[in-house]
JSON list of C-alpha atoms in Angstrom, two decimals:
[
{"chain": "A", "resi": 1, "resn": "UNK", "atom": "CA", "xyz": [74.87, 4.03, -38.71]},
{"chain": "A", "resi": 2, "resn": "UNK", "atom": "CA", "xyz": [71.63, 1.83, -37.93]},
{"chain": "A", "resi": 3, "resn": "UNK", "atom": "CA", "xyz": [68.83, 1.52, -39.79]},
{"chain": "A", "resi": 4, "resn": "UNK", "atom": "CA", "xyz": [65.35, 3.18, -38.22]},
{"chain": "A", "resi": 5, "resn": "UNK", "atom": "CA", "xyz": [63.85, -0.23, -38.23]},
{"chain": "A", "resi": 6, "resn": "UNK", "atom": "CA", "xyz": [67.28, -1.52, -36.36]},
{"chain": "A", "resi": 7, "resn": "UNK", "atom": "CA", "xyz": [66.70, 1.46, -33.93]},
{"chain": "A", "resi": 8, "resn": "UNK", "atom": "CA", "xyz": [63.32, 0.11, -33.29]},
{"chain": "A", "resi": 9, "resn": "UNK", "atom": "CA", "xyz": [64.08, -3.53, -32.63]},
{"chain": "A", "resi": 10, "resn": "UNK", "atom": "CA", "xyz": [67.20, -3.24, -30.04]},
{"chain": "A", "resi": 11, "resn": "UNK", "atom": "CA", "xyz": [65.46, -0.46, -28.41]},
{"chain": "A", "resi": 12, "resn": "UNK", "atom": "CA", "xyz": [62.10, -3.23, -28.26]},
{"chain": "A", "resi": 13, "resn": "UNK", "atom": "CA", "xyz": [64.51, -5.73, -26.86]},
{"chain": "A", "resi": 14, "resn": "UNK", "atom": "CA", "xyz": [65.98, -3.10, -23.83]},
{"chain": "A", "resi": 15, "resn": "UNK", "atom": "CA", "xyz": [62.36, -2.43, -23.61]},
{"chain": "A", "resi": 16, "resn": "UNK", "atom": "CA", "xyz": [61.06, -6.24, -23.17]},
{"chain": "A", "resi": 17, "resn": "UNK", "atom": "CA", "xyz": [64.32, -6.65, -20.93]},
{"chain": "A", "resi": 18, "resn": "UNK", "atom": "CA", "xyz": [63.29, -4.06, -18.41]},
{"chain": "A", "resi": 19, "resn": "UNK", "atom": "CA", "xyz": [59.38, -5.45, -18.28]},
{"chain": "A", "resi": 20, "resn": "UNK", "atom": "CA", "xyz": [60.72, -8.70, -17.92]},
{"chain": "A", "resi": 21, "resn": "UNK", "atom": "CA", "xyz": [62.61, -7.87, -14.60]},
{"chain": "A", "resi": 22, "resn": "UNK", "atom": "CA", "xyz": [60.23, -5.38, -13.40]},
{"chain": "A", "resi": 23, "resn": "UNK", "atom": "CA", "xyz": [57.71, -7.88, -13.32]},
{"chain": "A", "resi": 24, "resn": "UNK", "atom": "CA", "xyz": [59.45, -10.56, -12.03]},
{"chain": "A", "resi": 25, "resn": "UNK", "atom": "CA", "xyz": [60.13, -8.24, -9.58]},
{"chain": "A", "resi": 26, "resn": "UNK", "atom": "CA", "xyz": [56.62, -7.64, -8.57]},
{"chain": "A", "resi": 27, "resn": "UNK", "atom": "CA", "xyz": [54.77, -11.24, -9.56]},
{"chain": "A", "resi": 28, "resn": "UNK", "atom": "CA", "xyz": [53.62, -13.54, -7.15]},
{"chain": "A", "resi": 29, "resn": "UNK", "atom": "CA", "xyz": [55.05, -16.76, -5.95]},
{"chain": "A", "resi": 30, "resn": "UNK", "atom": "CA", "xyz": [52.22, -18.41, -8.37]},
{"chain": "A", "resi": 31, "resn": "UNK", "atom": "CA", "xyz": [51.87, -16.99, -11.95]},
{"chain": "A", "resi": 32, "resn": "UNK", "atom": "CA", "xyz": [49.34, -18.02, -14.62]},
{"chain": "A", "resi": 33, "resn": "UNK", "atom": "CA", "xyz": [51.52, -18.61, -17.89]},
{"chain": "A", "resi": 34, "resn": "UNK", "atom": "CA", "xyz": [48.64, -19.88, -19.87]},
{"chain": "A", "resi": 35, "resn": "UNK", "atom": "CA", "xyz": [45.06, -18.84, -20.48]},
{"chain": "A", "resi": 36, "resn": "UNK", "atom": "CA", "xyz": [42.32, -20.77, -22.49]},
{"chain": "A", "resi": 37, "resn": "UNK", "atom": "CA", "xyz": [40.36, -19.87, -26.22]},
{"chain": "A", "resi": 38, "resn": "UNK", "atom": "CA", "xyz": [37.62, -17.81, -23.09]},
{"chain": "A", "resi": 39, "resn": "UNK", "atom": "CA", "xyz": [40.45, -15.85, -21.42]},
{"chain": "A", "resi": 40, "resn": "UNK", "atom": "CA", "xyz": [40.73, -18.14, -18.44]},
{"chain": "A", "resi": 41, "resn": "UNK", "atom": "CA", "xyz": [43.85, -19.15, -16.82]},
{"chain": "A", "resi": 42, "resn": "UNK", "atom": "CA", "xyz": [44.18, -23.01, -17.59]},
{"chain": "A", "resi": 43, "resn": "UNK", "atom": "CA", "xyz": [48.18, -23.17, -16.71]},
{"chain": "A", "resi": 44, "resn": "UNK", "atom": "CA", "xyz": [50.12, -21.56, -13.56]},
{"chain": "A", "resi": 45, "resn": "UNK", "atom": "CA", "xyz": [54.26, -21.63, -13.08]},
{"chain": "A", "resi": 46, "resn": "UNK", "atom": "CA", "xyz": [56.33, -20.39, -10.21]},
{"chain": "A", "resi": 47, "resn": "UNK", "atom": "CA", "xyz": [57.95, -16.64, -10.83]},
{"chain": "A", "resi": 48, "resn": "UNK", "atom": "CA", "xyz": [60.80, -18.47, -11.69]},
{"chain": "A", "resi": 49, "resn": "UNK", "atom": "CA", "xyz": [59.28, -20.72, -14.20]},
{"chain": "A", "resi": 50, "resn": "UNK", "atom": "CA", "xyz": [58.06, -17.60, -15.76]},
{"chain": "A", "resi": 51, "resn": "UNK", "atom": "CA", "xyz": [61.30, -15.58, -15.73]},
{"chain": "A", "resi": 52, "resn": "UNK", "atom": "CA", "xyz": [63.35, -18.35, -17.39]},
{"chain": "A", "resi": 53, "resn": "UNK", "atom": "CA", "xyz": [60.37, -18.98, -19.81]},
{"chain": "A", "resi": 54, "resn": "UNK", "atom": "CA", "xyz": [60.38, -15.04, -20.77]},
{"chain": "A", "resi": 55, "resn": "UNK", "atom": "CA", "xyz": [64.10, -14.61, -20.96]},
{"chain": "A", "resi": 56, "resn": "UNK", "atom": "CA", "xyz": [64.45, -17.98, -23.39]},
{"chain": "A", "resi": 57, "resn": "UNK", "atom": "CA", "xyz": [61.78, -16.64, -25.41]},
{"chain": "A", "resi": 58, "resn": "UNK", "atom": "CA", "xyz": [63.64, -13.25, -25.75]},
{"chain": "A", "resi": 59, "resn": "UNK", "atom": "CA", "xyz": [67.16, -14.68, -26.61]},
{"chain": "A", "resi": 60, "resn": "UNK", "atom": "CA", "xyz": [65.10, -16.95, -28.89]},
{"chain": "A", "resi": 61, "resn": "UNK", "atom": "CA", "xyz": [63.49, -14.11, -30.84]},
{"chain": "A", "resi": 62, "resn": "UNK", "atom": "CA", "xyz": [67.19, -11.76, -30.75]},
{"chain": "A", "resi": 63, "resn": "UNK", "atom": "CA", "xyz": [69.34, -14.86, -32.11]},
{"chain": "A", "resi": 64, "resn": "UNK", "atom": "CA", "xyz": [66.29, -15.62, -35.02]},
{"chain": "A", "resi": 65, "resn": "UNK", "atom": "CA", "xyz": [65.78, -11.89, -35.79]},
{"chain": "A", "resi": 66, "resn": "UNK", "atom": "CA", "xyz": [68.95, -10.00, -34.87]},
{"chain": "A", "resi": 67, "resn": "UNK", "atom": "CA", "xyz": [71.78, -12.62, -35.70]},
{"chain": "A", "resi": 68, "resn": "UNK", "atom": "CA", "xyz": [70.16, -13.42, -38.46]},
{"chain": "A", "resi": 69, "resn": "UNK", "atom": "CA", "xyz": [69.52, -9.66, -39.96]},
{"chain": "A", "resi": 70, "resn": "UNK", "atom": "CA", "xyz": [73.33, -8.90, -39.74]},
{"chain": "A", "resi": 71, "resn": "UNK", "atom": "CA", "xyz": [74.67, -12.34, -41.23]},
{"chain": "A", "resi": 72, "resn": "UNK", "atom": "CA", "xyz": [72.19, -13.95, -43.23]},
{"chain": "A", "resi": 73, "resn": "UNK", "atom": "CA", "xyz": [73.30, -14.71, -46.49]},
{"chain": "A", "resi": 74, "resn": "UNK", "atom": "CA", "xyz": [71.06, -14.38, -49.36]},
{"chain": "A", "resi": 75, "resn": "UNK", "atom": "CA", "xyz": [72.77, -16.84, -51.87]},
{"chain": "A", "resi": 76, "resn": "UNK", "atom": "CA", "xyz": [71.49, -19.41, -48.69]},
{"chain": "A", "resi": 77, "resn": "UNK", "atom": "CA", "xyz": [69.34, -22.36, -49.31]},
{"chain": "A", "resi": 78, "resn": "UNK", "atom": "CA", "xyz": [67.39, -21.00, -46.03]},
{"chain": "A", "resi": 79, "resn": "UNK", "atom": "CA", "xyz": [66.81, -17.84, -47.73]},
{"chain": "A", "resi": 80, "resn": "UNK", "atom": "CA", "xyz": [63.61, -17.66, -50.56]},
{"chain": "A", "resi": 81, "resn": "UNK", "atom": "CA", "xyz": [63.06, -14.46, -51.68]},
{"chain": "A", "resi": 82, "resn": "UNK", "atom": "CA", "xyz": [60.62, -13.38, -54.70]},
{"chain": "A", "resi": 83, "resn": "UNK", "atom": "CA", "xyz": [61.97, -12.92, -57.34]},
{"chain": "A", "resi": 84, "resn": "UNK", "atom": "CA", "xyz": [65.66, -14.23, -56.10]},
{"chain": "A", "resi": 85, "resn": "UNK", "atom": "CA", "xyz": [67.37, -14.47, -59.30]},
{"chain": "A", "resi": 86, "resn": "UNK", "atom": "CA", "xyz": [66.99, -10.92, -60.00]},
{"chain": "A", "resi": 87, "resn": "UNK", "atom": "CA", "xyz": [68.07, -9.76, -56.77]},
{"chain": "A", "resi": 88, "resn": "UNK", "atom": "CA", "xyz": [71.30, -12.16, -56.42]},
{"chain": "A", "resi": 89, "resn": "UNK", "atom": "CA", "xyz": [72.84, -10.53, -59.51]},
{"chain": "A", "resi": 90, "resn": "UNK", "atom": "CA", "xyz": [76.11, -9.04, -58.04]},
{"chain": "A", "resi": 91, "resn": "UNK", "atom": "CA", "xyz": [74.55, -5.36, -58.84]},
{"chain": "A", "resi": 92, "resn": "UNK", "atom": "CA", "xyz": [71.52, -5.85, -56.92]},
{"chain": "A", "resi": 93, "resn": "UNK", "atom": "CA", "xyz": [72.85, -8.00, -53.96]},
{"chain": "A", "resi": 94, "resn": "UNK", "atom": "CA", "xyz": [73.92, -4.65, -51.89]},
{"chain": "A", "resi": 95, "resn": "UNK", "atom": "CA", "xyz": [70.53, -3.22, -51.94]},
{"chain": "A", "resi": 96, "resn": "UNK", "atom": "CA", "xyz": [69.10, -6.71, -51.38]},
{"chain": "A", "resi": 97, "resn": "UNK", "atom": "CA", "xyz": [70.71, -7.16, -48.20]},
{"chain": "A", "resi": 98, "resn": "UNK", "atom": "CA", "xyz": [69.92, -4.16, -47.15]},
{"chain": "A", "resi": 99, "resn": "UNK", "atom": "CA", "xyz": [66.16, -5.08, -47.65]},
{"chain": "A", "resi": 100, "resn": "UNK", "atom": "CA", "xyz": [66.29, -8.32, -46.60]},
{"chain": "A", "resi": 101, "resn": "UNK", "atom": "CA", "xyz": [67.94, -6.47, -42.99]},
{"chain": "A", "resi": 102, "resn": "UNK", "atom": "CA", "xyz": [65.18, -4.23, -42.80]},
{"chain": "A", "resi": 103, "resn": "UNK", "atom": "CA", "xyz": [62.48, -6.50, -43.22]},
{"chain": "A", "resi": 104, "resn": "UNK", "atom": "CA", "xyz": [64.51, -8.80, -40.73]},
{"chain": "A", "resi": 105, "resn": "UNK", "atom": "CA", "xyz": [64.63, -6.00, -38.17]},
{"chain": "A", "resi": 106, "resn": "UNK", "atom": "CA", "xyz": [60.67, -4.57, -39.10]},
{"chain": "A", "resi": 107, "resn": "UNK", "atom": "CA", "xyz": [59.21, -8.02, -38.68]},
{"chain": "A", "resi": 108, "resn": "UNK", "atom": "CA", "xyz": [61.06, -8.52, -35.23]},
{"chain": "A", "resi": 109, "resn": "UNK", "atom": "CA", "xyz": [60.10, -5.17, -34.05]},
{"chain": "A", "resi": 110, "resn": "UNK", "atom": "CA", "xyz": [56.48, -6.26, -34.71]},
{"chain": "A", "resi": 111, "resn": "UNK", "atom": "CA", "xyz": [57.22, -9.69, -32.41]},
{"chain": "A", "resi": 112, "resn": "UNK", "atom": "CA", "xyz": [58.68, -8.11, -29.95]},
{"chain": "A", "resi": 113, "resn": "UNK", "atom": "CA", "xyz": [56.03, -5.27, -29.82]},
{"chain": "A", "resi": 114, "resn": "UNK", "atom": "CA", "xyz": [53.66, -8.70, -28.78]},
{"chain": "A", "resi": 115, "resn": "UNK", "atom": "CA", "xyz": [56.62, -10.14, -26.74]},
{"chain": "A", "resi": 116, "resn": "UNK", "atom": "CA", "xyz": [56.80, -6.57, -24.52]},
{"chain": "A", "resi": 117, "resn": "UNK", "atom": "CA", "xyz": [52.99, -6.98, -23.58]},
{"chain": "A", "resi": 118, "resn": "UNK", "atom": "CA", "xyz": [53.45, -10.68, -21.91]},
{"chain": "A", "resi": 119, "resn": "UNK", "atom": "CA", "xyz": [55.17, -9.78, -18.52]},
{"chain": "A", "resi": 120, "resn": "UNK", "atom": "CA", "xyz": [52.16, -7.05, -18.07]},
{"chain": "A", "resi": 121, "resn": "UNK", "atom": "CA", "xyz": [49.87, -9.59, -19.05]},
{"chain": "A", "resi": 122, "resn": "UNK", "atom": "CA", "xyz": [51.13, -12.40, -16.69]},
{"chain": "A", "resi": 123, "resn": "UNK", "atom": "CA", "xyz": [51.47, -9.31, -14.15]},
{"chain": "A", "resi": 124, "resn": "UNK", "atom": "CA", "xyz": [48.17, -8.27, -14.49]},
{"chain": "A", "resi": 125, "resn": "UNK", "atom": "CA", "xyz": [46.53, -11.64, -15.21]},
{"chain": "A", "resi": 126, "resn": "UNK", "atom": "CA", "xyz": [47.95, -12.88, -11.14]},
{"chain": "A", "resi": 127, "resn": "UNK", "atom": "CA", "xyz": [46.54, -9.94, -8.82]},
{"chain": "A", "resi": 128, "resn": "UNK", "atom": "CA", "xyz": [43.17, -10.31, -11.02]},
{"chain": "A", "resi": 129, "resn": "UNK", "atom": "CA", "xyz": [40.62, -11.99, -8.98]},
{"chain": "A", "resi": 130, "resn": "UNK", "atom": "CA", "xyz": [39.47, -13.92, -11.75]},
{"chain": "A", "resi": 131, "resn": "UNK", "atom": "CA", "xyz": [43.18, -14.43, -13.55]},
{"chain": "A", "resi": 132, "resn": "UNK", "atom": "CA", "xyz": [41.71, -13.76, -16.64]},
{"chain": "A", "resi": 133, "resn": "UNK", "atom": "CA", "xyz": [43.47, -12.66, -19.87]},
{"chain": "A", "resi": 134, "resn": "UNK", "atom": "CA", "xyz": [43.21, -8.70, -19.82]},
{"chain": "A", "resi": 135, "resn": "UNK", "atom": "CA", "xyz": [40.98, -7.26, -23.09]},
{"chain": "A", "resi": 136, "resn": "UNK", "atom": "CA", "xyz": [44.04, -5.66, -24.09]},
{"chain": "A", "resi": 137, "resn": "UNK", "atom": "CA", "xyz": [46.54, -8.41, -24.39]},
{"chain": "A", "resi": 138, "resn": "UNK", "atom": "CA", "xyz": [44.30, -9.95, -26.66]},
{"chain": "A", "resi": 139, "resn": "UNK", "atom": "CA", "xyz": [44.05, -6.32, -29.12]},
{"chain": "A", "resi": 140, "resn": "UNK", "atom": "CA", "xyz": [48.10, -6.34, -28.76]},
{"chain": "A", "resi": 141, "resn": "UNK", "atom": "CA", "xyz": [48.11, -9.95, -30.14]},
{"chain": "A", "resi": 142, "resn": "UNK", "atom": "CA", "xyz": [45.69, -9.46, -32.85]},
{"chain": "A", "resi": 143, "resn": "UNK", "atom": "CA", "xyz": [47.30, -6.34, -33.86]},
{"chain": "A", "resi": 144, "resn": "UNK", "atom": "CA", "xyz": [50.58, -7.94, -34.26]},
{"chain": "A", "resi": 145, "resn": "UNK", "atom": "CA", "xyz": [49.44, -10.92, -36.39]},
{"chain": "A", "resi": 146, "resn": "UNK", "atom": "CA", "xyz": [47.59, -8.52, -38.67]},
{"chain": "A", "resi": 147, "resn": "UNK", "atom": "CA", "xyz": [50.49, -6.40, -38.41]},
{"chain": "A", "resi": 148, "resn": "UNK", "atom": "CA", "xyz": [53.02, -9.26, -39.21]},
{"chain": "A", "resi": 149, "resn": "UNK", "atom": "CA", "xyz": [50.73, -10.99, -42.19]},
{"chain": "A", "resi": 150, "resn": "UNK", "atom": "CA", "xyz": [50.15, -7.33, -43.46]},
{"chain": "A", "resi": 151, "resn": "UNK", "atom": "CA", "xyz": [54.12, -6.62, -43.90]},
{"chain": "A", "resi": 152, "resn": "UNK", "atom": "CA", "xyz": [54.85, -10.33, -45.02]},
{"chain": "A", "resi": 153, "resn": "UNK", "atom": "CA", "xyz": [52.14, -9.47, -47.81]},
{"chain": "A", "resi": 154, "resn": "UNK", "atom": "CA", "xyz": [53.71, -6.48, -48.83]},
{"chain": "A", "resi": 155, "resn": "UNK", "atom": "CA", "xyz": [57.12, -7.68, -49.18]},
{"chain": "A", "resi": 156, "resn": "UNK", "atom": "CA", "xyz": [55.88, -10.94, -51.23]},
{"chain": "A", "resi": 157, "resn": "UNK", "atom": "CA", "xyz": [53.32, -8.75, -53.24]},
{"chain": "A", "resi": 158, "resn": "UNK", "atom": "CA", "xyz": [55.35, -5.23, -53.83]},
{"chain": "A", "resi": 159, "resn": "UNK", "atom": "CA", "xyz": [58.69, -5.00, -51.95]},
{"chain": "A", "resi": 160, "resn": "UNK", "atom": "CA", "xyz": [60.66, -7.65, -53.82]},
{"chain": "A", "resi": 161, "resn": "UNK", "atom": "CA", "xyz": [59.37, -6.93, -56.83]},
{"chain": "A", "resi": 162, "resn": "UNK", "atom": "CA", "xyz": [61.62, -6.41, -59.91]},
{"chain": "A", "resi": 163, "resn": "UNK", "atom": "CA", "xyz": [60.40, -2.62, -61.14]},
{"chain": "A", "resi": 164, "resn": "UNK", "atom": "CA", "xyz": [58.17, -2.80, -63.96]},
{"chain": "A", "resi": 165, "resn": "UNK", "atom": "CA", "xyz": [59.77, -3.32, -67.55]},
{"chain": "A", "resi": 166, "resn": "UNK", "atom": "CA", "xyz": [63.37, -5.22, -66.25]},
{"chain": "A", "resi": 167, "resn": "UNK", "atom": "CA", "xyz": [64.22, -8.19, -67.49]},
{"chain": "A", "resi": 168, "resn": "UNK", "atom": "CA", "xyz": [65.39, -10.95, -65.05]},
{"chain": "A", "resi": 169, "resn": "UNK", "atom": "CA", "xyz": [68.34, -12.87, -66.08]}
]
């Protein structure tokens, strides 16, 4: 059975899926796929453009965050956990992966929470007079930065820490 936070991500990725067609579906011939630091439009695509743009960026983020959380090993050079000499003893290595999957899946979760509010913005951003950046979009990405920095904190700072009092080898 799947995780809660593996729940979370492929249902985020059905979810990001179905914005991404529904607003192709409804954009303009012209969208703007880039806005400046003041919220103004500075770079426009074709719908087309856009939907190739949003669908890379989704397979992107599934191959980095769900390949990766179901075949990642942690005895890889690619991998550098806190602490990793403690948790690559052969005792600890089930409950490490297991960890290590979570945080895979939570951390993706949290991109594509960011990645399911650009189709609305783009959307949004077009039939705007102005084709400004909508308030919103911008709360959405600040959220999931502090959300993502937050998490990456936590697992550096508490998650992967050996509990007090063991020894590492």
């Amino acid at each position: 059975m799947r995780s809660v936070a593996a729940r979370v991500f492929w249902a985020l990725v059905v979810v990001y899926a179905v914005l991404v067609v529904g607003t192709f579906l409804a954009m303009p011939t012209r969208v703007p796929q880039h806005w400046s630091g003041s919220g103004v439009a500075d770079r426009w695509g074709s719908r087309w453009e856009s939907l190739a743009m949003l669908v890379l960026l989704g397979v992107l983020m599934v191959a980095i965050f769900g390949f990766l959380a179901g075949r990642l090993s942690l005895t890889s050079p690619w991998v550098n956990l806190p602490h990793k000499d403690y948790w690559t003893t052969p005792e600890r290595l089930p409950q490490a992966r297991a960890m290590l999957r979570r945080d895979l899946y939570v951390l993706g979760a949290i991109v594509f929470v960011l990645l399911c509010s650009i189709p609305p913005t783009m959307l949004v951003a077009s039939r705007a007079a102005d084709s400004r950046l909508p308030a919103w979009s911008v709360v959405v990405m600040l959220a999931s930065l502090v959300a993502v920095v937050g998490y990456a904190a936590w697992m550096v700072l508490g998650r992967w820490r050996p509990p007090a009092g063991v020894g590492h080898r």
